[in-house]
Coordinates of C-alpha atoms in Angstrom, one line a residue:
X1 CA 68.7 82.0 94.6
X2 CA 68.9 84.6 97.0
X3 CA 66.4 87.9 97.4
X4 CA 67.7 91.1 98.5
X5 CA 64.5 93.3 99.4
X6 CA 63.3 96.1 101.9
X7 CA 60.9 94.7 104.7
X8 CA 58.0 96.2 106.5
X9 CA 60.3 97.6 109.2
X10 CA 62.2 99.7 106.1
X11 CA 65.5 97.2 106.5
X12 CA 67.4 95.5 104.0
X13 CA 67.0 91.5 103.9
X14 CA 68.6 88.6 102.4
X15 CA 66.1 85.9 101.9
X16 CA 66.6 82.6 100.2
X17 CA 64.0 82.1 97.2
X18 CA 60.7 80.6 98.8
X19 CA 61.7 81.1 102.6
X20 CA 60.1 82.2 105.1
X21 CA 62.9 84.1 107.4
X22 CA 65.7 86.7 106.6
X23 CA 69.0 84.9 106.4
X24 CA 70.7 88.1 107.2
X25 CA 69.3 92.1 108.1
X26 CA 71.4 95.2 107.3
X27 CA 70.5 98.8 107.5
X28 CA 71.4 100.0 104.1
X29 CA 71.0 98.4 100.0
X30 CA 74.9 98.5 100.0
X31 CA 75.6 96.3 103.3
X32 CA 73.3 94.1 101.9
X33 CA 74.6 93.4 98.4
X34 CA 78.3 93.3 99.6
X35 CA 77.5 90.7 102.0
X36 CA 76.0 88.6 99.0
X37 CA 78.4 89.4 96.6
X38 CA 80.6 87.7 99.0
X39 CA 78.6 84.9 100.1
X40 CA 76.3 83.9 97.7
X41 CA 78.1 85.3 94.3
X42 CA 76.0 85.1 91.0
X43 CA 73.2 83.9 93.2
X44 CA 71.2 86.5 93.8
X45 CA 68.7 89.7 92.9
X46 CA 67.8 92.9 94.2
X47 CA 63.6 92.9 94.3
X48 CA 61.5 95.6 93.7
X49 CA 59.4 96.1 96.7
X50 CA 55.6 96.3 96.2
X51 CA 55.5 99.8 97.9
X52 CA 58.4 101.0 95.1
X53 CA 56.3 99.4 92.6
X54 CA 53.0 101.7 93.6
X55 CA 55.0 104.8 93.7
X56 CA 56.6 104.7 90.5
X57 CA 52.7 103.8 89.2
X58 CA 51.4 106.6 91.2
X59 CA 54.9 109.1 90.6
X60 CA 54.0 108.6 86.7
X61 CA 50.6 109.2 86.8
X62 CA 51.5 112.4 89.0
X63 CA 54.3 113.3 86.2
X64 CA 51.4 113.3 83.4
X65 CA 48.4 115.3 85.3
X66 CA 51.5 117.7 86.1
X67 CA 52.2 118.0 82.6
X68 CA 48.9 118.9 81.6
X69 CA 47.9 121.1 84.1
X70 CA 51.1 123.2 83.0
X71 CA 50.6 123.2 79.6
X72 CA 47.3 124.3 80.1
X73 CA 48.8 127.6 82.7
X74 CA 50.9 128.3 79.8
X75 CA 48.3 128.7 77.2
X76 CA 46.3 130.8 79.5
X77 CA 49.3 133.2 80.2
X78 CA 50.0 133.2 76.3
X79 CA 46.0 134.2 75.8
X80 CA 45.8 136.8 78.8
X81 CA 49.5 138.1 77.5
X82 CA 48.5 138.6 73.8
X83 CA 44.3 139.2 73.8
X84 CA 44.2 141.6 77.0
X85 CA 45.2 144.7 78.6
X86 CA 47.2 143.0 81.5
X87 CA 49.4 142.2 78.3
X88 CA 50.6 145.4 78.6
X89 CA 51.2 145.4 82.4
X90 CA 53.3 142.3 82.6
X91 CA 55.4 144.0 79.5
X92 CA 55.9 147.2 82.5
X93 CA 56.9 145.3 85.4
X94 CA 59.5 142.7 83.0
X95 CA 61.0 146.2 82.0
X96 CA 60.8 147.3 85.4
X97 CA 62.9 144.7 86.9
X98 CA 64.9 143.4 84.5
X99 CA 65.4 146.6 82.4
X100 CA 64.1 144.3 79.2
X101 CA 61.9 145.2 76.7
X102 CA 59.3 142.4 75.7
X103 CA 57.4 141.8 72.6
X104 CA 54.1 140.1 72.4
X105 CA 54.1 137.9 69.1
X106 CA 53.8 140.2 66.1
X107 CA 50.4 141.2 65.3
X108 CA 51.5 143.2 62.3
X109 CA 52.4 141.4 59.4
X110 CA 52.4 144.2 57.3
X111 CA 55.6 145.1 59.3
X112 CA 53.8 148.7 60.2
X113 CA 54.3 148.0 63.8
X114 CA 57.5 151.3 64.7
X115 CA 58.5 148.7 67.8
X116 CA 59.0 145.6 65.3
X117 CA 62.3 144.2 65.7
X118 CA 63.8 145.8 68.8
X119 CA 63.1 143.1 70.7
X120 CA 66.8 142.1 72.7
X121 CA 68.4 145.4 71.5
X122 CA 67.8 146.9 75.0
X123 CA 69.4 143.9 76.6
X124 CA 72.3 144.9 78.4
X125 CA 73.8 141.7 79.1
X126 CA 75.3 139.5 75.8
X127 CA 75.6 137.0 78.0
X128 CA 79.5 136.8 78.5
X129 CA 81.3 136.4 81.0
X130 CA 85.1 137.6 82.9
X131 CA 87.1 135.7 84.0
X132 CA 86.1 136.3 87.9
X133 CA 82.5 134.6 87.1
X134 CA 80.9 137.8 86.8
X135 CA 78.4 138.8 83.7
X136 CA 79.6 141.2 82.0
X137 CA 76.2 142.9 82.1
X138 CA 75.2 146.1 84.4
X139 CA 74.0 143.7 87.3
X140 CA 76.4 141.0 87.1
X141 CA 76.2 137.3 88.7
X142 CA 77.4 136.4 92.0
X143 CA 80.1 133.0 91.8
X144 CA 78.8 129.7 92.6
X145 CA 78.8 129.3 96.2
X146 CA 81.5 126.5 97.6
X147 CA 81.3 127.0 100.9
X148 CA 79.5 123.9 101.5
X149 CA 82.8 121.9 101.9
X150 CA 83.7 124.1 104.7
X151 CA 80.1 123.5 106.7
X152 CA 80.9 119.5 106.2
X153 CA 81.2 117.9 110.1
X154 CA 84.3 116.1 110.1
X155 CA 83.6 112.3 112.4
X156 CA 86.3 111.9 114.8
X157 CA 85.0 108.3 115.7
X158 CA 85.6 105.4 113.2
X159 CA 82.0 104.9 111.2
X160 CA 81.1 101.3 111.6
X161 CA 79.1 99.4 108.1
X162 CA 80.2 102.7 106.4
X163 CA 81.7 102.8 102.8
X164 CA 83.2 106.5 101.8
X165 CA 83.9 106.1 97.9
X166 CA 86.7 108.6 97.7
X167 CA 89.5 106.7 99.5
X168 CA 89.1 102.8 99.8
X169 CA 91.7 100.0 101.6
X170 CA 90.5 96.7 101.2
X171 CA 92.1 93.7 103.3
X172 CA 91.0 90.9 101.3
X173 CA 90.6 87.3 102.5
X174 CA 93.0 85.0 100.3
X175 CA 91.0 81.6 99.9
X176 CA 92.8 79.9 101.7
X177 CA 94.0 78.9 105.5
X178 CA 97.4 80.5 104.9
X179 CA 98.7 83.8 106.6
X180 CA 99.9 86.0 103.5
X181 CA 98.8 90.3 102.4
X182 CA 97.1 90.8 99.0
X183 CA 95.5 94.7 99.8
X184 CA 93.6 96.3 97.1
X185 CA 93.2 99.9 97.3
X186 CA 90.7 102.5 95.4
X187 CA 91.3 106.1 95.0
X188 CA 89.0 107.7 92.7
X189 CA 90.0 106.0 89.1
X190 CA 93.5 104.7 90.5
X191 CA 93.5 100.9 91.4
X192 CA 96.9 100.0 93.9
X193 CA 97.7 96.4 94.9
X194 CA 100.0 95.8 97.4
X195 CA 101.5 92.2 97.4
X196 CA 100.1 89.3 95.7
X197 CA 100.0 86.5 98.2
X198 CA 99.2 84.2 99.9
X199 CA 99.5 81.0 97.4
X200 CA 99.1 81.3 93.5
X201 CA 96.0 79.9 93.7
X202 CA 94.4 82.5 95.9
X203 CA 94.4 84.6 92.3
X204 CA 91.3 82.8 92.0
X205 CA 89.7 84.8 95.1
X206 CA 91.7 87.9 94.7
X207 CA 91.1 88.4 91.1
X208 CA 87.5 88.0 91.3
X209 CA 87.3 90.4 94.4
X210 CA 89.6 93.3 92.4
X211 CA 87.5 93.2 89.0
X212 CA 84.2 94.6 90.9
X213 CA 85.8 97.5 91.5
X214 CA 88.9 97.6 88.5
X215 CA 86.4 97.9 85.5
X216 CA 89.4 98.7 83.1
X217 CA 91.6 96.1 83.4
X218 CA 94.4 98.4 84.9
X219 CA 96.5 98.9 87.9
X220 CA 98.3 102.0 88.0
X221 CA 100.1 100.9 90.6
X222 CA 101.5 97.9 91.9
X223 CA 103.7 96.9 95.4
X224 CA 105.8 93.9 96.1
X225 CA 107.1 94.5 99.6
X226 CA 109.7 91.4 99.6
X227 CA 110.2 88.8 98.5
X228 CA 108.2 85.7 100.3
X229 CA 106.0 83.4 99.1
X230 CA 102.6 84.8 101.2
X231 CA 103.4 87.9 99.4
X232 CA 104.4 87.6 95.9
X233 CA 103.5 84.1 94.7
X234 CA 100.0 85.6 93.6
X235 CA 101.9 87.9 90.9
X236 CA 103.4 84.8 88.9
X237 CA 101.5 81.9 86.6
X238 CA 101.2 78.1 86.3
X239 CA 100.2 76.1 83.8
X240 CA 96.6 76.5 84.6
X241 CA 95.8 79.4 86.0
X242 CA 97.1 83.3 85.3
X243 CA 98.5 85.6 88.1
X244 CA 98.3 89.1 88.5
X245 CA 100.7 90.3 86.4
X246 CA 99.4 88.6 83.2
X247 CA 95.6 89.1 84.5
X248 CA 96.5 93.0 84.8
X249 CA 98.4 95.9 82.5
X250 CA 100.4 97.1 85.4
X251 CA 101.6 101.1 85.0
X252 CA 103.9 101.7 87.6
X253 CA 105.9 98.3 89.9
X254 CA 107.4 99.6 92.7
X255 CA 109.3 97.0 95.1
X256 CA 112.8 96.3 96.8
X257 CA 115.8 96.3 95.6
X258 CA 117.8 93.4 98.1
X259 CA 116.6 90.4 98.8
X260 CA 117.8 86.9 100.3
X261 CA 115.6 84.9 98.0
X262 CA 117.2 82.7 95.2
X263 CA 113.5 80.5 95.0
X264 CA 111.9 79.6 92.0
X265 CA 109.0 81.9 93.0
X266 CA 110.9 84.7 93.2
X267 CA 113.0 84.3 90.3
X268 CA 109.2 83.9 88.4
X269 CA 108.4 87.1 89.6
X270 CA 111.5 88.8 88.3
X271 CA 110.7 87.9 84.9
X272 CA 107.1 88.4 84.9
X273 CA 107.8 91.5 86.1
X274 CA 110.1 92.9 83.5
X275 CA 107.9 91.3 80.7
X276 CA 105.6 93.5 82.3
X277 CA 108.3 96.6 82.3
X278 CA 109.3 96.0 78.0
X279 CA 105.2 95.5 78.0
X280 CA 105.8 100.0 78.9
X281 CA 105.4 99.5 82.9
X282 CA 107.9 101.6 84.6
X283 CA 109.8 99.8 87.8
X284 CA 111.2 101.4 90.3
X285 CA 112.9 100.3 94.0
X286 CA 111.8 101.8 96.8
X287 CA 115.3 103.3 97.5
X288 CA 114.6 105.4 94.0
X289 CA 110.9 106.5 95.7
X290 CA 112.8 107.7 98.7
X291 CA 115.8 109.7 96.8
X292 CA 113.3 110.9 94.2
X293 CA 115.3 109.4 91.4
X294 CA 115.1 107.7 88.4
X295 CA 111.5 109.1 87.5
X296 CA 110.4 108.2 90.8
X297 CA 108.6 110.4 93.7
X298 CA 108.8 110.1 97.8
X299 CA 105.1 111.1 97.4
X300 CA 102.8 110.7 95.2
X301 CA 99.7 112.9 94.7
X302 CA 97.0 110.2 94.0
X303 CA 93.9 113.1 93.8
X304 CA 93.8 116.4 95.6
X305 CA 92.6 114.2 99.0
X306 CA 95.2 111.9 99.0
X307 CA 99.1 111.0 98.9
X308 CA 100.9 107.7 98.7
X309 CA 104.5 108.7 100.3
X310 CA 107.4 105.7 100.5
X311 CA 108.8 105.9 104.3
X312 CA 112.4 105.3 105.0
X313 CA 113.8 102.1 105.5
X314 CA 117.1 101.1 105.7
X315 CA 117.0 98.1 104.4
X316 CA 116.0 99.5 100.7
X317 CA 119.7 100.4 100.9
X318 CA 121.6 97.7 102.3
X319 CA 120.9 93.6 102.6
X320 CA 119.1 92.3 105.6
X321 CA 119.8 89.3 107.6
X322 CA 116.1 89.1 107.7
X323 CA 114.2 89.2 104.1
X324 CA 111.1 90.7 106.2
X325 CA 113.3 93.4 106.4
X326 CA 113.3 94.2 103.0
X327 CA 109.8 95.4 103.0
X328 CA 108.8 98.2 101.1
X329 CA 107.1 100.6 103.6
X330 CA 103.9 103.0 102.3
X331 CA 102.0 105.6 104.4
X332 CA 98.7 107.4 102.7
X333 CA 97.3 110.5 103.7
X334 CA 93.4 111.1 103.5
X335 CA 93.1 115.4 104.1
X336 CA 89.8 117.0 103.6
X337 CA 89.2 120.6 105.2
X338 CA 92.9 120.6 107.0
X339 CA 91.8 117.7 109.1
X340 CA 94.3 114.3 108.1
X341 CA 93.5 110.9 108.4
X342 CA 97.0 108.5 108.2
X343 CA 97.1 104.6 107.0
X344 CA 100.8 102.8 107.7
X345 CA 102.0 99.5 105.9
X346 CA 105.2 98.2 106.5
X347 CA 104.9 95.1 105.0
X348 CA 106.4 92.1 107.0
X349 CA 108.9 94.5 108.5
X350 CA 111.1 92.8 111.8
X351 CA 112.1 94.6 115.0
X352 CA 115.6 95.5 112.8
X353 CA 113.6 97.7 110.0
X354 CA 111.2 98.8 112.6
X355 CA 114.1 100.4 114.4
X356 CA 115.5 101.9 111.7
X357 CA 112.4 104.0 110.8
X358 CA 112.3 105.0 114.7
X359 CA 115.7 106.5 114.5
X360 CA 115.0 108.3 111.2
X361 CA 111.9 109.7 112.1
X362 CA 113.2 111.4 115.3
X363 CA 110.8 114.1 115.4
X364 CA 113.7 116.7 114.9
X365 CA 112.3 118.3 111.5
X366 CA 108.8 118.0 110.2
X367 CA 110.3 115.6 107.4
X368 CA 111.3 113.4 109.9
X369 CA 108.0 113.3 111.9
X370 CA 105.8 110.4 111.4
X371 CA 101.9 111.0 112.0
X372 CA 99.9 109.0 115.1
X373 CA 97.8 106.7 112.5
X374 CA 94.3 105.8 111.7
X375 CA 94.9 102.7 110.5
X376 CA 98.1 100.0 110.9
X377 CA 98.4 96.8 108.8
X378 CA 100.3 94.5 111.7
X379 CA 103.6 94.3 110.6
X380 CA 104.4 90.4 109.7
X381 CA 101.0 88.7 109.8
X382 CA 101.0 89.8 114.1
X383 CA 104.0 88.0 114.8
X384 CA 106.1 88.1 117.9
X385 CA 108.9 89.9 116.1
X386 CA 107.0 92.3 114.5
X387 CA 104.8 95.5 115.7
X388 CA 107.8 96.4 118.0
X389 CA 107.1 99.2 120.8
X390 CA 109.8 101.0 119.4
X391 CA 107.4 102.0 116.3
X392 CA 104.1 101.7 117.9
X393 CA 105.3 104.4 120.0
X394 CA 105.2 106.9 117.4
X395 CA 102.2 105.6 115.4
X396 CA 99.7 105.5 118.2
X397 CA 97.5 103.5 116.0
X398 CA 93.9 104.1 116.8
X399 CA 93.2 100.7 114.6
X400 CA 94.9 97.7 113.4
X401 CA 94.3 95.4 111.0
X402 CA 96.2 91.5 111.0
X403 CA 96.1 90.0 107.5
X404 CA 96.2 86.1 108.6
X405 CA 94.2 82.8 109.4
X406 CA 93.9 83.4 113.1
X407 CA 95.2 80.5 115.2
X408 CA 96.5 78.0 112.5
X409 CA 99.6 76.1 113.2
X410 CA 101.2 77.1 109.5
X411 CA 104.7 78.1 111.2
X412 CA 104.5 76.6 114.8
X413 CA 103.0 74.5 117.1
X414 CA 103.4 76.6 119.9
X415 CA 100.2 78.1 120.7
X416 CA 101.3 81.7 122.4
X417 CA 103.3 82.1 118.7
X418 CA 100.8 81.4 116.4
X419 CA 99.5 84.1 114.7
X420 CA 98.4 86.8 116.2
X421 CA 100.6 86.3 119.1
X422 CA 100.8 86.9 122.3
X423 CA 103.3 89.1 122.5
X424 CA 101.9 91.0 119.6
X425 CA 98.7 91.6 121.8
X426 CA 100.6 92.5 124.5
X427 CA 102.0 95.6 122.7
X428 CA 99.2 96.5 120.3
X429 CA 96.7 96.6 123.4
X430 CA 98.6 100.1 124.7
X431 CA 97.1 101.9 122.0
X432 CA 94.1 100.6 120.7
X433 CA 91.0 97.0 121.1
X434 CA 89.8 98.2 117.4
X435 CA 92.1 94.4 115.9
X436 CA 90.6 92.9 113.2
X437 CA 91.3 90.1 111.5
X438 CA 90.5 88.6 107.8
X439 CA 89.9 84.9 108.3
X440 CA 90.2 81.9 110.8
X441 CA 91.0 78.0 110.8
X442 CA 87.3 76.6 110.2
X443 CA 88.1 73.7 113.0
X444 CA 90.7 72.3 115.5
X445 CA 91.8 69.3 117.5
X446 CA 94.1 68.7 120.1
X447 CA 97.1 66.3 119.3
X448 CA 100.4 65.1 121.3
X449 CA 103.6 64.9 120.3
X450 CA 107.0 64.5 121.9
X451 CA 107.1 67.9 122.9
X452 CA 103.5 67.4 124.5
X453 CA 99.8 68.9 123.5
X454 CA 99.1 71.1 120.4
X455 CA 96.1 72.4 118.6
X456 CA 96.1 71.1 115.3
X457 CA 93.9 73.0 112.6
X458 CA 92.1 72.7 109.6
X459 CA 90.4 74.4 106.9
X460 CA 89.7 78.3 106.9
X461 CA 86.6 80.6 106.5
X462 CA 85.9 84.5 107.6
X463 CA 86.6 86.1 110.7
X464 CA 86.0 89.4 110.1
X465 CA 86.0 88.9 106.4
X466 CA 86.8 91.4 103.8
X467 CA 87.6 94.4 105.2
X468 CA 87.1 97.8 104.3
X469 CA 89.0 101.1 106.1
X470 CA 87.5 104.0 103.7
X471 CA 87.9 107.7 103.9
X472 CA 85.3 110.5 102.2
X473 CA 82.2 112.5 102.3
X474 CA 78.7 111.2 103.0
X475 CA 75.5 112.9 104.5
X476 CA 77.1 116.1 104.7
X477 CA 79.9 114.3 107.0
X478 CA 83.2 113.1 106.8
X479 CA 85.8 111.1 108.5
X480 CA 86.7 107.0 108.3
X481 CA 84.4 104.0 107.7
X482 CA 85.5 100.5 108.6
X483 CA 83.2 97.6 107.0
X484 CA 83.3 94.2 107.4
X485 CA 81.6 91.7 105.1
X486 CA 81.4 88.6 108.1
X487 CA 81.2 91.0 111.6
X488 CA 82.7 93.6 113.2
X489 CA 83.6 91.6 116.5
X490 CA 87.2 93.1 117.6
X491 CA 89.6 90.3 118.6
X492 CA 89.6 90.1 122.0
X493 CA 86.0 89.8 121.7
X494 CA 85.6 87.0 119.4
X495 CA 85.4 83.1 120.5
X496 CA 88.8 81.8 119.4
X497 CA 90.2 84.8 121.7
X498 CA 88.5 83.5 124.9
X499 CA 88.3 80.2 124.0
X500 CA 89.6 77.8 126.9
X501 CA 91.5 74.4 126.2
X502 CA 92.9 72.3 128.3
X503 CA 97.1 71.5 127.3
X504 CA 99.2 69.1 128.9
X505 CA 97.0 68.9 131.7
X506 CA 96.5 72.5 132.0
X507 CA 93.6 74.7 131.4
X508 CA 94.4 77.9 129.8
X509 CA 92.2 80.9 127.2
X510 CA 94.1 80.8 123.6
X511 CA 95.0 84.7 124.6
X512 CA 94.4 87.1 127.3
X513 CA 94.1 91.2 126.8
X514 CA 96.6 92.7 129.1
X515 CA 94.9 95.4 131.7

């Protein structure tokens, strides 16, 4: 069992039952218990610290001498009011300046008293109000004050360990060493999921991950860019073990329309999906999103902050060589006070799709203008094909998150391609270090083949870990929040980055950041 608990130095520690040091230190409760929800889950306690326990002793016998000491002020007042001239003076000055006249408690039973029962009748106020907020009495009321949205400071710089609650993306890791997108997002009461990858079995993390925050069993909306495995193997079942679709009542299934896949996994998630659809889900194709048609919208208004908008792609229209292509491509706006925050996911969209979007969005018309971005999800895992120039031109993203198990050899043995490649950190370097990445191969060897040395991997655990880009208002600020549930060490940073191996006879780093 695990102890979460404040220490002398007013931090936030993790401490295993009976120990003697802090396992892990974070500045707030919240860091704290989402790093042991993820590490050590159903295995630990928040602790009441000794000082808490005093001032609630000492806040209660406060609350009880307070309660007295007012009572007895009040019975005073009521003596002094009813038994003594200064009755009379306090009955002036409440007429005075609120143009009310009082009535000490009837001392008259006889009913003789001529002022008996005009008590209120002067009031000039009946307590109404119009329909500007004003009482309806000679004075009136002034409205409720809202300006102090306008005096929030908005953050331009990314808040590090911070959590808004209005607005939440989170890259979850997928139990597994596979590279494959499962990205749960939180917008006030509405729970998105976009993808279900990278293996069925990664349900098992996934699901478990979704339900702290989904209390009611419901996704309002649900994503399947294309149609691989990594992302939509998640959505169907096996004998033992339920996927999303029949874990979740799913509202609204938006995905693509072409596709090159004739695989039993996708043809599972057809039929899932439109048990889901005579179940009362509505489905619509991306291509109906864009076109606003069929009952579906270009952009949806999530809450008065937020929009979900469907990007053009060609490829929702016509059939790709490339199934990548297909991908279903989202951008949500974050806009508090005027100021916009942008988040861009294009699924596992190739240089073909990429350039598509770059010739629609021209710049010519404000419809055709994309945003520079807050956040991008690398396009295809941070392959070599993907997260082209010809987009991340436009974008300018000012952070980039790579949903993947850094390094593995899952697709290739060549170490400049696996992901994230080389070339992809070539190109995302121009505009922004701030990479992060979900998880990484947990060990490595080097092996020889007939084509010469490779690093062979095994086994996966967190790189950055769970990863959070939120957007809201906290302390009287607002702006974006990144958290990560391992570190926050970018990827040119980390040790698999500058690691240094020696192949074919040749010492080389695993990647180098271009100047």
């Amino acid at each position: 069992m695990y102890i979460i608990k404040k220490n002398k130095n007013n931090k936030w520690i993790i401490i295993k039952e009976g120990g003697k040091r802090a396992v892990r230190i974070f500045e707030t409760k919240i860091e704290a218990m989402m790093y042991a929800q993820d590490k050590y889950p159903n295995d630990f306690k928040v602790e009441l610290s000794s000082s808490n326990k005093k001032n609630k002793v000492f806040n209660l016998k406060f609350c009880l001498i307070f309660i007295v000491i007012l009572f007895v002020l009040v019975g005073a007042f009521f003596v002094v009011w009813k038994f003594t001239p200064v009755g009379e003076q306090i009955d002036n000055l409440i007429s005075e300046v609120f143009g009310l006249k009082t009535e000490k408690p009837n001392e008259n039973p006889s009913g003789d008293d001529p002022n008996n029962g005009t008590s209120g009748t002067d009031n000039p106020s009946s307590g109404e109000t119009n329909p500007d907020g004003t009482d309806n009495g000679s004075g009136g009321t002034e409205k409720p004050d809202n300006s102090n949205e306008n005096q929030l400071e908005h953050l331009s710089s990314v808040q590090e360990s911070v959590i808004y609650d209005d607005f939440q993306i989170h890259f979850m890791m997928l139990g597994n060493d596979k590279a494959g997108d499962s990205i749960y997002i939180k917008v006030g009461d509405i729970d998105i999921l976009i993808d279900a990858g990278s293996r069925q079995a990664s349900v098992d993390t996934t699901k478990e991950y979704i339900n702290r925050y989904c209390k009611d069993n419901t996704l309002e909306y649900v994503i399947a860019t294309h149609g691989d495995q990594d992302h939509i193997e998640g959505f169907t079942d096996t004998k033992n073990r339920k996927g999303i679709f029949s874990s979740y009542i799913c509202k609204n299934i938006i995905d693509f329309e072409y596709t090159t896949k004739t695989t039993s996994t996708y043809n599972d998630y057809v039929t899932l999906r439109d048990s889901e659809v005579a179940a009362g889900a509505n489905h619509y194709y991306a291509s109906d999103c864009f076109n606003n048609a069929n009952g579906a919208l270009r952009k949806y208004e999530l809450t008065e902050n937020v929009t979900m908008e469907f990007i053009y792609n060609k490829f929702y229209f016509e059939k790709a060589s490339d199934e990548n292509d297909h991908s279903v491509c989202v951008l949500f706006t974050y806009t508090k006070n005027s100021i916009s925050h942008y988040f861009l996911f294009t699924g596992d969209l190739e240089e073909a799709g990429e350039k598509s979007i770059a010739s629609y969005y021209d710049g010519s018309t404000p419809e055709k203008t994309l945003p520079e971005v807050d956040l991008f999800k690398a396009g295809h895992h941070g392959s070599k094909t993907s997260s082209n120039d010809c987009l991340l031109d436009i974008i300018k993203p000012k952070m980039c998150v790579v949903t993947c198990c850094c390094g593995t050899d899952e697709y290739t043995k060549i170490t400049d391609n696996q992901f994230p490649t080389q070339a992809f950190i070539n190109r995302i370097a121009k505009w922004t270090d701030a990479v992060y990445v979900t998880t990484i191969y947990e060990s490595y060897e080097i092996l020889t083949n007939t084509k010469g040395d490779y690093i062979s991997t095994e086994g996966f655990k967190a790189m950055n870990g769970n990863i959070i880009v939120s957007c809201g208002i906290k302390d009287n600020t607002y702006g974006v929040g990144l958290y990560c549930s391992n570190n926050y060490i970018k990827l040119k940073d980390s040790e698999w980055f500058n690691l240094k191996v020696v192949l074919d006879g040749v010492e080389r780093r695993i990647r180098v950041w271009p100047n």
